[in-house]
PDB file of C-alpha atoms in Angstrom:
ATOM      1  CA  GLY A1308     -29.463  18.774  -9.991  1.00 43.00           C
ATOM      2  CA  PHE A1309     -27.657  16.078 -11.951  1.00 43.00           C
ATOM      3  CA  GLY A1310     -28.079  15.923 -15.695  1.00 44.00           C
ATOM      4  CA  VAL A1311     -29.544  13.001 -17.551  1.00 44.00           C
ATOM      5  CA  GLY A1312     -27.130  10.074 -17.513  1.00 50.00           C
ATOM      6  CA  ALA A1313     -24.964  11.490 -14.726  1.00 53.00           C
ATOM      7  CA  VAL A1314     -23.029   8.794 -12.850  1.00 57.00           C
ATOM      8  CA  LEU A1315     -22.981   9.190  -9.070  1.00 79.00           C
ATOM      9  CA  SER A1316     -19.554   7.896  -8.159  1.00 86.00           C
ATOM     10  CA  GLU A1317     -16.374   8.665  -6.288  1.00 91.00           C
ATOM     11  CA  GLN A1318     -12.877   7.282  -6.593  1.00 93.00           C
ATOM     12  CA  LEU A1319     -11.659   5.155  -3.694  1.00 96.00           C
ATOM     13  CA  GLU A1320      -8.210   4.047  -2.660  1.00 97.00           C
ATOM     14  CA  ILE A1321      -8.109   0.425  -1.453  1.00 97.00           C
ATOM     15  CA  PHE A1322      -5.634  -0.940   1.111  1.00 98.00           C
ATOM     16  CA  ILE A1323      -5.240  -4.703   1.628  1.00 98.00           C
ATOM     17  CA  SER A1324      -3.455  -6.716   4.296  1.00 98.00           C
ATOM     18  CA  CYS A1325      -3.658 -10.333   5.465  1.00 98.00           C
ATOM     19  CA  ARG A1326      -3.084 -12.097   8.760  1.00 97.00           C
ATOM     20  CA  ASN A1327      -2.230 -15.697   9.589  1.00 97.00           C
ATOM     21  CA  LEU A1328      -1.895 -17.031   6.052  1.00 97.00           C
ATOM     22  CA  PRO A1329      -0.892 -20.684   5.730  1.00 96.00           C
ATOM     23  CA  LYS A1330       2.694 -21.609   4.938  1.00 92.00           C
ATOM     24  CA  MET A1331       2.572 -22.969   1.390  1.00 89.00           C
ATOM     25  CA  ASP A1332       6.329 -23.461   0.953  1.00 81.00           C
ATOM     26  CA  ILE A1333       8.343 -26.077   2.848  1.00 82.00           C
ATOM     27  CA  ASN A1334      11.399 -24.017   3.702  1.00 84.00           C
ATOM     28  CA  SER A1335       9.974 -20.496   3.975  1.00 88.00           C
ATOM     29  CA  PRO A1336       6.774 -18.482   4.560  1.00 93.00           C
ATOM     30  CA  SER A1337       4.406 -17.877   1.663  1.00 95.00           C
ATOM     31  CA  ASP A1338       4.967 -15.214  -1.024  1.00 96.00           C
ATOM     32  CA  PRO A1339       1.381 -13.893  -1.246  1.00 97.00           C
ATOM     33  CA  PHE A1340      -0.305 -11.658  -3.781  1.00 98.00           C
ATOM     34  CA  VAL A1341      -3.981 -10.783  -4.281  1.00 98.00           C
ATOM     35  CA  VAL A1342      -6.099 -10.775  -7.437  1.00 98.00           C
ATOM     36  CA  ILE A1343      -8.953  -8.259  -7.160  1.00 98.00           C
ATOM     37  CA  SER A1344     -12.059  -8.923  -9.289  1.00 98.00           C
ATOM     38  CA  GLN A1345     -15.541  -7.444  -9.669  1.00 97.00           C
ATOM     39  CA  LYS A1346     -18.714  -9.362 -10.427  1.00 97.00           C
ATOM     40  CA  ASN A1347     -20.489  -8.649 -13.704  1.00 93.00           C
ATOM     41  CA  GLU A1348     -24.184  -8.323 -12.894  1.00 86.00           C
ATOM     42  CA  GLN A1349     -25.226  -9.445 -16.385  1.00 88.00           C
ATOM     43  CA  ASN A1350     -23.459 -12.804 -16.579  1.00 91.00           C
ATOM     44  CA  GLY A1351     -22.526 -13.371 -12.923  1.00 90.00           C
ATOM     45  CA  ARG A1352     -18.827 -13.811 -13.738  1.00 95.00           C
ATOM     46  CA  PHE A1353     -15.940 -12.074 -12.028  1.00 97.00           C
ATOM     47  CA  THR A1354     -13.662  -9.860 -14.111  1.00 96.00           C
ATOM     48  CA  GLU A1355     -10.156  -9.115 -12.884  1.00 97.00           C
ATOM     49  CA  LEU A1356      -9.513  -5.447 -12.071  1.00 97.00           C
ATOM     50  CA  PHE A1357      -5.905  -5.558 -10.888  1.00 96.00           C
ATOM     51  CA  LYS A1358      -3.344  -7.417  -8.771  1.00 97.00           C
ATOM     52  CA  THR A1359      -1.288  -6.408  -5.785  1.00 98.00           C
ATOM     53  CA  GLU A1360       2.462  -6.838  -5.761  1.00 97.00           C
ATOM     54  CA  CYS A1361       3.960 -10.054  -4.367  1.00 97.00           C
ATOM     55  CA  VAL A1362       5.245  -9.765  -0.780  1.00 96.00           C
ATOM     56  CA  GLN A1363       8.126 -12.171  -0.283  1.00 94.00           C
ATOM     57  CA  ASP A1364       8.336 -14.543   2.710  1.00 94.00           C
ATOM     58  CA  ASN A1365       5.488 -13.097   4.755  1.00 95.00           C
ATOM     59  CA  ASN A1366       2.359 -14.771   6.127  1.00 96.00           C
ATOM     60  CA  ASN A1367       1.107 -11.385   7.429  1.00 97.00           C
ATOM     61  CA  PRO A1368       1.580  -9.193   4.342  1.00 97.00           C
ATOM     62  CA  GLU A1369       0.834  -5.466   4.028  1.00 97.00           C
ATOM     63  CA  PHE A1370       0.385  -4.712   0.340  1.00 97.00           C
ATOM     64  CA  THR A1371       1.770  -1.366  -0.822  1.00 97.00           C
ATOM     65  CA  LYS A1372       0.794  -1.067  -4.504  1.00 96.00           C
ATOM     66  CA  GLN A1373      -1.736   1.725  -5.034  1.00 94.00           C
ATOM     67  CA  LEU A1374      -5.171   0.367  -5.944  1.00 96.00           C
ATOM     68  CA  THR A1375      -8.067   2.628  -6.957  1.00 96.00           C
ATOM     69  CA  ILE A1376     -11.654   1.767  -7.803  1.00 96.00           C
ATOM     70  CA  ASP A1377     -14.753   3.776  -8.746  1.00 95.00           C
ATOM     71  CA  TYR A1378     -17.523   3.395  -6.150  1.00 95.00           C
ATOM     72  CA  ARG A1379     -20.901   3.860  -7.848  1.00 92.00           C
ATOM     73  CA  PHE A1380     -23.606   4.758  -5.351  1.00 87.00           C
ATOM     74  CA  GLU A1381     -26.499   3.275  -7.301  1.00 87.00           C
ATOM     75  CA  GLU A1382     -24.895  -0.109  -8.059  1.00 91.00           C
ATOM     76  CA  VAL A1383     -24.270  -3.225  -5.986  1.00 94.00           C
ATOM     77  CA  GLN A1384     -20.570  -3.826  -6.657  1.00 97.00           C
ATOM     78  CA  ILE A1385     -19.450  -7.267  -5.460  1.00 98.00           C
ATOM     79  CA  ILE A1386     -15.672  -7.492  -5.069  1.00 98.00           C
ATOM     80  CA  ARG A1387     -13.674 -10.702  -4.725  1.00 98.00           C
ATOM     81  CA  PHE A1388     -10.137 -11.196  -3.437  1.00 98.00           C
ATOM     82  CA  ASP A1389      -8.271 -14.362  -4.493  1.00 98.00           C
ATOM     83  CA  ILE A1390      -4.998 -14.847  -2.646  1.00 98.00           C
ATOM     84  CA  TYR A1391      -2.150 -16.867  -4.143  1.00 98.00           C
ATOM     85  CA  ASP A1392       1.324 -17.963  -3.111  1.00 97.00           C
ATOM     86  CA  ALA A1393       3.683 -16.926  -5.911  1.00 96.00           C
ATOM     87  CA  ASP A1394       5.909 -19.687  -7.286  1.00 93.00           C
ATOM     88  CA  SER A1395       7.346 -17.700 -10.224  1.00 92.00           C
ATOM     89  CA  PRO A1396       7.944 -14.029 -11.080  1.00 92.00           C
ATOM     90  CA  ASN A1397       5.126 -13.949 -13.659  1.00 93.00           C
ATOM     91  CA  LEU A1398       1.965 -13.249 -11.633  1.00 95.00           C
ATOM     92  CA  ASN A1399      -0.296 -13.378 -14.706  1.00 94.00           C
ATOM     93  CA  GLN A1400      -0.101 -17.176 -15.112  1.00 93.00           C
ATOM     94  CA  LEU A1401      -2.272 -18.037 -12.110  1.00 95.00           C
ATOM     95  CA  SER A1402      -2.178 -21.776 -12.795  1.00 94.00           C
ATOM     96  CA  LYS A1403       1.523 -21.775 -11.889  1.00 94.00           C
ATOM     97  CA  HIS A1404       0.878 -20.433  -8.382  1.00 96.00           C
ATOM     98  CA  ASP A1405      -0.523 -22.110  -5.262  1.00 96.00           C
ATOM     99  CA  TYR A1406      -4.063 -21.054  -4.376  1.00 97.00           C
ATOM    100  CA  ILE A1407      -4.476 -19.911  -0.770  1.00 97.00           C
ATOM    101  CA  GLY A1408      -8.030 -18.626  -0.348  1.00 98.00           C
ATOM    102  CA  ASN A1409     -10.669 -16.024  -1.136  1.00 98.00           C
ATOM    103  CA  CYS A1410     -13.264 -13.652   0.273  1.00 98.00           C
ATOM    104  CA  GLU A1411     -16.072 -11.520  -1.172  1.00 98.00           C
ATOM    105  CA  PHE A1412     -17.765  -8.300  -0.062  1.00 98.00           C
ATOM    106  CA  VAL A1413     -20.045  -5.543  -1.323  1.00 97.00           C
ATOM    107  CA  LEU A1414     -18.117  -2.337  -1.944  1.00 97.00           C
ATOM    108  CA  GLY A1415     -20.940  -0.285  -0.423  1.00 95.00           C
ATOM    109  CA  ASP A1416     -20.633  -2.270   2.825  1.00 96.00           C
ATOM    110  CA  LEU A1417     -16.950  -1.310   3.012  1.00 96.00           C
ATOM    111  CA  VAL A1418     -17.650   2.380   2.428  1.00 94.00           C
ATOM    112  CA  THR A1419     -20.397   2.514   5.090  1.00 93.00           C
ATOM    113  CA  SER A1420     -18.635   0.279   7.658  1.00 94.00           C
ATOM    114  CA  ASN A1421     -17.186   1.661  10.877  1.00 92.00           C
ATOM    115  CA  GLY A1422     -13.800   3.145  10.002  1.00 92.00           C
ATOM    116  CA  CYS A1423     -14.266   2.073   6.338  1.00 94.00           C
ATOM    117  CA  LYS A1424     -12.729  -1.277   7.281  1.00 97.00           C
ATOM    118  CA  LEU A1425     -13.752  -4.912   6.812  1.00 97.00           C
ATOM    119  CA  ALA A1426     -11.968  -7.943   8.295  1.00 97.00           C
ATOM    120  CA  MET A1427     -13.026 -11.123   6.486  1.00 98.00           C
ATOM    121  CA  LYS A1428     -12.275 -14.785   7.153  1.00 98.00           C
ATOM    122  CA  LEU A1429     -10.794 -16.523   4.133  1.00 98.00           C
ATOM    123  CA  LYS A1430     -12.228 -19.634   2.499  1.00 97.00           C
ATOM    124  CA  ASP A1431     -10.217 -22.272   0.641  1.00 96.00           C
ATOM    125  CA  LYS A1432     -10.972 -23.429  -2.919  1.00 93.00           C
ATOM    126  CA  LYS A1433     -13.585 -25.861  -1.569  1.00 94.00           C
ATOM    127  CA  GLY A1434     -15.448 -23.110   0.279  1.00 95.00           C
ATOM    128  CA  LYS A1435     -14.330 -24.192   3.748  1.00 96.00           C
ATOM    129  CA  GLN A1436     -12.998 -21.725   6.302  1.00 96.00           C
ATOM    130  CA  LEU A1437      -9.213 -21.457   6.152  1.00 97.00           C
ATOM    131  CA  LEU A1438      -7.574 -22.225   9.505  1.00 96.00           C
ATOM    132  CA  VAL A1439      -3.923 -22.086  10.570  1.00 95.00           C
ATOM    133  CA  ASN A1440      -3.164 -23.493  14.025  1.00 93.00           C
ATOM    134  CA  LYS A1441      -6.923 -23.460  14.704  1.00 95.00           C
ATOM    135  CA  ALA A1442      -7.099 -19.711  14.067  1.00 97.00           C
ATOM    136  CA  PRO A1443      -8.754 -18.217  10.962  1.00 97.00           C
ATOM    137  CA  SER A1444      -6.799 -16.679   8.115  1.00 98.00           C
ATOM    138  CA  ILE A1445      -8.030 -13.108   7.700  1.00 98.00           C
ATOM    139  CA  CYS A1446      -8.002 -10.479   4.960  1.00 98.00           C
ATOM    140  CA  ILE A1447      -8.368  -6.840   6.025  1.00 98.00           C
ATOM    141  CA  VAL A1448      -9.481  -4.211   3.511  1.00 98.00           C
ATOM    142  CA  ARG A1449      -9.766  -0.474   4.094  1.00 97.00           C
ATOM    143  CA  SER A1450     -10.957   2.290   1.779  1.00 96.00           C
ATOM    144  CA  GLU A1451     -10.698   6.054   1.620  1.00 96.00           C
ATOM    145  CA  GLU A1452     -12.034   8.657  -0.766  1.00 94.00           C
ATOM    146  CA  ILE A1453      -9.220  10.125  -2.859  1.00 94.00           C
ATOM    147  CA  LYS A1454      -8.620  13.842  -2.311  1.00 91.00           C
ATOM    148  CA  LYS A1455      -7.256  15.779  -5.266  1.00 87.00           C
ATOM    149  CA  ASN A1456      -3.635  16.756  -4.711  1.00 89.00           C
ATOM    150  CA  ASN A1457      -1.150  16.637  -7.575  1.00 90.00           C
ATOM    151  CA  ASP A1458       1.938  17.658  -5.582  1.00 95.00           C
ATOM    152  CA  GLU A1459       4.830  15.246  -4.964  1.00 96.00           C
ATOM    153  CA  PHE A1460       7.078  14.785  -1.942  1.00 97.00           C
ATOM    154  CA  VAL A1461      10.751  13.972  -2.509  1.00 98.00           C
ATOM    155  CA  ILE A1462      12.704  12.586   0.437  1.00 98.00           C
ATOM    156  CA  GLN A1463      15.935  10.769   1.130  1.00 98.00           C
ATOM    157  CA  PHE A1464      16.169   8.465   4.143  1.00 98.00           C
ATOM    158  CA  ARG A1465      19.240   7.455   6.069  1.00 98.00           C
ATOM    159  CA  ALA A1466      19.524   5.389   9.246  1.00 97.00           C
ATOM    160  CA  SER A1467      22.325   5.269  11.798  1.00 97.00           C
ATOM    161  CA  GLY A1468      23.199   3.014  14.705  1.00 95.00           C
ATOM    162  CA  LEU A1469      20.923   0.130  13.756  1.00 95.00           C
ATOM    163  CA  PRO A1470      21.509  -2.978  15.889  1.00 92.00           C
ATOM    164  CA  LYS A1471      22.976  -6.194  14.532  1.00 88.00           C
ATOM    165  CA  MET A1472      20.188  -8.727  14.082  1.00 82.00           C
ATOM    166  CA  SER A1473      22.526 -11.683  14.666  1.00 77.00           C
ATOM    167  CA  TRP A1474      25.981 -12.097  16.137  1.00 74.00           C
ATOM    168  CA  MET A1475      27.348 -13.173  12.759  1.00 76.00           C
ATOM    169  CA  SER A1476      26.237 -10.306  10.501  1.00 82.00           C
ATOM    170  CA  LYS A1477      24.746  -6.843  10.253  1.00 89.00           C
ATOM    171  CA  SER A1478      21.118  -6.220   9.355  1.00 92.00           C
ATOM    172  CA  ASN A1479      19.533  -6.004   5.889  1.00 95.00           C
ATOM    173  CA  PRO A1480      17.318  -2.956   6.468  1.00 97.00           C
ATOM    174  CA  TYR A1481      14.398  -1.583   4.497  1.00 97.00           C
ATOM    175  CA  LEU A1482      11.744   1.003   5.392  1.00 98.00           C
ATOM    176  CA  GLN A1483       7.991   0.722   5.061  1.00 98.00           C
ATOM    177  CA  LEU A1484       5.746   3.795   5.383  1.00 98.00           C
ATOM    178  CA  TYR A1485       2.128   3.778   6.523  1.00 98.00           C
ATOM    179  CA  ARG A1486      -0.569   6.422   6.847  1.00 97.00           C
ATOM    180  CA  GLN A1487      -3.135   6.277   9.631  1.00 97.00           C
ATOM    181  CA  ALA A1488      -6.609   4.990   8.773  1.00 96.00           C
ATOM    182  CA  ALA A1489      -9.929   6.278  10.086  1.00 92.00           C
ATOM    183  CA  ASP A1490     -10.134   3.346  12.519  1.00 92.00           C
ATOM    184  CA  GLY A1491      -6.692   4.136  13.964  1.00 94.00           C
ATOM    185  CA  GLY A1492      -4.959   1.313  12.066  1.00 95.00           C
ATOM    186  CA  TRP A1493      -2.168   1.751   9.547  1.00 97.00           C
ATOM    187  CA  MET A1494      -2.248   1.462   5.745  1.00 97.00           C
ATOM    188  CA  SER A1495       0.968   0.719   3.859  1.00 97.00           C
ATOM    189  CA  VAL A1496       1.780   3.342   1.208  1.00 97.00           C
ATOM    190  CA  MET A1497       5.448   2.782   0.304  1.00 97.00           C
ATOM    191  CA  ARG A1498       8.431   0.490   0.750  1.00 97.00           C
ATOM    192  CA  THR A1499      12.101   1.183   0.055  1.00 97.00           C
ATOM    193  CA  ARG A1500      14.563  -1.307  -1.363  1.00 97.00           C
ATOM    194  CA  THR A1501      16.611  -3.540   0.944  1.00 97.00           C
ATOM    195  CA  ILE A1502      20.222  -2.598   1.631  1.00 96.00           C
ATOM    196  CA  LYS A1503      22.346  -5.595   2.565  1.00 94.00           C
ATOM    197  CA  LYS A1504      24.606  -5.952   5.606  1.00 93.00           C
ATOM    198  CA  THR A1505      24.763  -2.475   7.108  1.00 94.00           C
ATOM    199  CA  THR A1506      23.916  -0.649  10.333  1.00 93.00           C
ATOM    200  CA  ASP A1507      24.052   2.782   8.633  1.00 96.00           C
ATOM    201  CA  PRO A1508      22.053   2.501   5.380  1.00 97.00           C
ATOM    202  CA  THR A1509      21.450   5.370   2.952  1.00 98.00           C
ATOM    203  CA  TRP A1510      18.587   5.061   0.484  1.00 98.00           C
ATOM    204  CA  GLY A1511      18.313   7.025  -2.746  1.00 96.00           C
ATOM    205  CA  ARG A1512      15.851   9.877  -3.148  1.00 97.00           C
ATOM    206  CA  ILE A1513      12.254   8.701  -3.273  1.00 96.00           C
ATOM    207  CA  LYS A1514       9.373  10.525  -4.954  1.00 97.00           C
ATOM    208  CA  ILE A1515       5.850   9.839  -3.684  1.00 97.00           C
ATOM    209  CA  PRO A1516       2.568  11.660  -4.471  1.00 96.00           C
ATOM    210  CA  ILE A1517       1.322  13.606  -1.443  1.00 97.00           C
ATOM    211  CA  GLN A1518      -2.126  12.165  -2.087  1.00 96.00           C
ATOM    212  CA  ARG A1519      -0.675   8.680  -1.612  1.00 97.00           C
ATOM    213  CA  LEU A1520       1.398   9.581   1.435  1.00 97.00           C
ATOM    214  CA  CYS A1521      -1.235  11.406   3.484  1.00 97.00           C
ATOM    215  CA  ASN A1522      -4.197  12.145   1.164  1.00 96.00           C
ATOM    216  CA  GLY A1523      -3.229  15.823   1.213  1.00 94.00           C
ATOM    217  CA  ASP A1524      -3.316  16.209   5.034  1.00 96.00           C
ATOM    218  CA  TYR A1525       0.093  17.485   6.160  1.00 97.00           C
ATOM    219  CA  SER A1526      -0.662  16.767   9.846  1.00 97.00           C
ATOM    220  CA  ARG A1527      -1.920  13.213   9.315  1.00 97.00           C
ATOM    221  CA  PRO A1528       0.059  10.617  11.339  1.00 98.00           C
ATOM    222  CA  ILE A1529       2.618   8.657   9.324  1.00 98.00           C
ATOM    223  CA  LEU A1530       4.351   5.557  10.672  1.00 98.00           C
ATOM    224  CA  ILE A1531       7.856   4.618   9.531  1.00 98.00           C
ATOM    225  CA  LYS A1532       8.930   1.043  10.267  1.00 98.00           C
ATOM    226  CA  CYS A1533      12.431  -0.288   9.743  1.00 97.00           C
ATOM    227  CA  PHE A1534      12.636  -4.024   9.034  1.00 97.00           C
ATOM    228  CA  HIS A1535      15.443  -6.555   8.800  1.00 96.00           C
ATOM    229  CA  ASP A1536      14.958  -8.481   5.553  1.00 94.00           C
ATOM    230  CA  LYS A1537      15.713 -12.093   6.395  1.00 90.00           C
ATOM    231  CA  ASP A1538      16.559 -14.593   3.693  1.00 83.00           C
ATOM    232  CA  SER A1539      13.697 -17.111   3.262  1.00 83.00           C
ATOM    233  CA  ALA A1540      12.061 -16.019   6.517  1.00 89.00           C
ATOM    234  CA  ALA A1541       9.532 -13.446   7.686  1.00 91.00           C
ATOM    235  CA  PRO A1542      10.988  -9.931   8.098  1.00 94.00           C
ATOM    236  CA  GLU A1543      11.846  -8.820  11.629  1.00 94.00           C
ATOM    237  CA  GLU A1544      10.983  -5.313  12.789  1.00 96.00           C
ATOM    238  CA  ILE A1545      13.990  -3.323  14.008  1.00 96.00           C
ATOM    239  CA  GLY A1546      12.235  -0.157  15.153  1.00 96.00           C
ATOM    240  CA  GLN A1547       9.651   2.471  14.298  1.00 97.00           C
ATOM    241  CA  CYS A1548       8.795   6.129  14.649  1.00 97.00           C
ATOM    242  CA  GLN A1549       5.624   8.163  14.166  1.00 97.00           C
ATOM    243  CA  THR A1550       5.664  11.460  12.322  1.00 98.00           C
ATOM    244  CA  SER A1551       3.713  13.544   9.772  1.00 98.00           C
ATOM    245  CA  LEU A1552       4.501  15.220   6.470  1.00 98.00           C
ATOM    246  CA  GLN A1553       4.735  18.578   8.230  1.00 97.00           C
ATOM    247  CA  GLU A1554       7.224  17.185  10.745  1.00 98.00           C
ATOM    248  CA  LEU A1555       9.248  15.494   7.995  1.00 97.00           C
ATOM    249  CA  LEU A1556       9.657  18.928   6.426  1.00 97.00           C
ATOM    250  CA  ASP A1557      10.633  20.536   9.753  1.00 97.00           C
ATOM    251  CA  VAL A1558      13.007  18.104  11.512  1.00 97.00           C
ATOM    252  CA  GLN A1559      16.319  16.504  10.544  1.00 96.00           C
ATOM    253  CA  SER A1560      15.938  13.130  12.290  1.00 97.00           C
ATOM    254  CA  LYS A1561      13.766  10.958  14.547  1.00 97.00           C
ATOM    255  CA  PRO A1562      14.747   8.191  16.987  1.00 97.00           C
ATOM    256  CA  LEU A1563      13.745   4.639  16.106  1.00 97.00           C
ATOM    257  CA  MET A1564      12.079   2.852  19.009  1.00 96.00           C
ATOM    258  CA  HIS A1565      11.898  -0.911  19.492  1.00 94.00           C
ATOM    259  CA  PRO A1566       8.251  -2.003  18.948  1.00 89.00           C
ATOM    260  CA  LYS A1567       8.084  -4.124  22.125  1.00 88.00           C
ATOM    261  CA  LYS A1568      10.905  -3.044  24.443  1.00 86.00           C
ATOM    262  CA  GLY A1569      10.337   0.688  23.931  1.00 85.00           C
ATOM    263  CA  LYS A1570      14.092   1.297  23.809  1.00 93.00           C
ATOM    264  CA  LYS A1571      15.895   3.438  21.266  1.00 95.00           C
ATOM    265  CA  CYS A1572      17.497   1.300  18.550  1.00 94.00           C
ATOM    266  CA  GLY A1573      18.989   3.845  16.172  1.00 96.00           C
ATOM    267  CA  ASN A1574      17.985   6.986  14.307  1.00 97.00           C
ATOM    268  CA  ILE A1575      16.218   7.704  11.051  1.00 97.00           C
ATOM    269  CA  LEU A1576      17.532  10.796   9.258  1.00 98.00           C
ATOM    270  CA  PHE A1577      16.096  12.941   6.472  1.00 97.00           C
ATOM    271  CA  PRO A1578      19.050  14.579   4.659  1.00 97.00           C
ATOM    272  CA  TYR A1579      16.886  15.769   1.745  1.00 97.00           C
ATOM    273  CA  ARG A1580      13.231  16.872   1.582  1.00 97.00           C
ATOM    274  CA  ASP A1581      11.344  18.843  -1.043  1.00 97.00           C
ATOM    275  CA  ILE A1582       7.817  19.457  -2.335  1.00 96.00           C
ATOM    276  CA  ILE A1583       7.311  19.507  -6.106  1.00 95.00           C
ATOM    277  CA  LYS A1584       4.242  21.535  -7.052  1.00 91.00           C
ATOM    278  CA  LYS A1585       2.180  19.938  -9.818  1.00 86.00           C
ATOM    279  CA  PHE A1586      -0.473  22.292 -11.162  1.00 78.00           C
ATOM    280  CA  GLY A1587      -3.560  21.090 -12.980  1.00 73.00           C
ATOM    281  CA  PHE A1588      -4.925  22.777 -16.096  1.00 67.00           C
ATOM    282  CA  LEU A1589      -7.714  24.579 -14.209  1.00 63.00           C
ATOM    283  CA  GLU A1590      -5.190  25.999 -11.727  1.00 68.00           C
ATOM    284  CA  TYR A1591      -3.297  27.596 -14.600  1.00 70.00           C
ATOM    285  CA  VAL A1592      -6.533  29.064 -16.009  1.00 67.00           C
ATOM    286  CA  MET A1593      -7.721  30.361 -12.610  1.00 68.00           C
ATOM    287  CA  ALA A1594      -4.330  32.006 -12.058  1.00 74.00           C
ATOM    288  CA  GLY A1595      -4.860  34.115 -15.180  1.00 77.00           C
ATOM    289  CA  MET A1596      -3.089  32.130 -17.867  1.00 75.00           C
ATOM    290  CA  GLU A1597      -4.159  33.330 -21.317  1.00 79.00           C
ATOM    291  CA  ILE A1598      -4.731  30.889 -24.138  1.00 75.00           C
ATOM    292  CA  GLN A1599      -4.427  31.870 -27.775  1.00 81.00           C
ATOM    293  CA  MET A1600      -5.938  29.682 -30.457  1.00 79.00           C
ATOM    294  CA  ILE A1601      -5.257  29.893 -34.183  1.00 89.00           C
ATOM    295  CA  VAL A1602      -7.501  27.988 -36.575  1.00 87.00           C
ATOM    296  CA  ALA A1603      -6.474  27.292 -40.149  1.00 88.00           C
ATOM    297  CA  ILE A1604      -8.634  25.663 -42.797  1.00 89.00           C
ATOM    298  CA  ASP A1605      -7.067  23.843 -45.725  1.00 86.00           C
ATOM    299  CA  PHE A1606      -9.383  23.683 -48.724  1.00 84.00           C
ATOM    300  CA  THR A1607      -7.060  21.610 -50.930  1.00 73.00           C
TER     301      THR A1607
END
């Protein structure tokens, strides 16, 4: 059994995305970020836990920053999301950003929901439902228990034969990686930098924890999307391919397919792949590592 004072908890990874956010800027889509807070049961106030990154020029953002939270079985943990449109690089001064909306939920409801997913309608600062073109603005949150895996995956991406996104210039490509959720949806886990004006981009080597990429499951579906990063406009998807960590280790390239037309629109190549083993202390001990300890006492 559990000892006196034992805390029944597990660590969760939280994935957040939004749909149909209002356009807060005149000349471009919003630059949203989310402030995640938890309610203090003693005083009823919300305390900030962490923030997502800011996603530029996107009213349907998929947030990539890793967010973890301890789910305590015996507590009612009320979580609040406040969504802002960033107007300056400093996300900590919330008064300098435009407020978009909020939603609240009980963490236990998320964990026990079908597919560990909740889709919530946002409310504005006055408590009214947020509507854009008569449709609700929605925040989607998913959770998953974190599996212990300390290893890291190192990969280099290259693309070839990407289409021009306008007759005047080449595309500004970047990649976004997703892992499949329990409900069949996709959860963003990583984004590369944007490379300007090229149809054959090469990104530098990227290191990502295997826990983050696929939660330790080498056969878990991974989605790679290639986007064209427009200036002051929502990004446009160029193409995508579905793979897994095991396949990324085995193959040299995959074709990129247009998301709607189903036609090939270039290739994504993997010129470098490697797994870096990261052993924990107990793994060293279980493998037979001997530890010597010397104790000295100074009586001066």
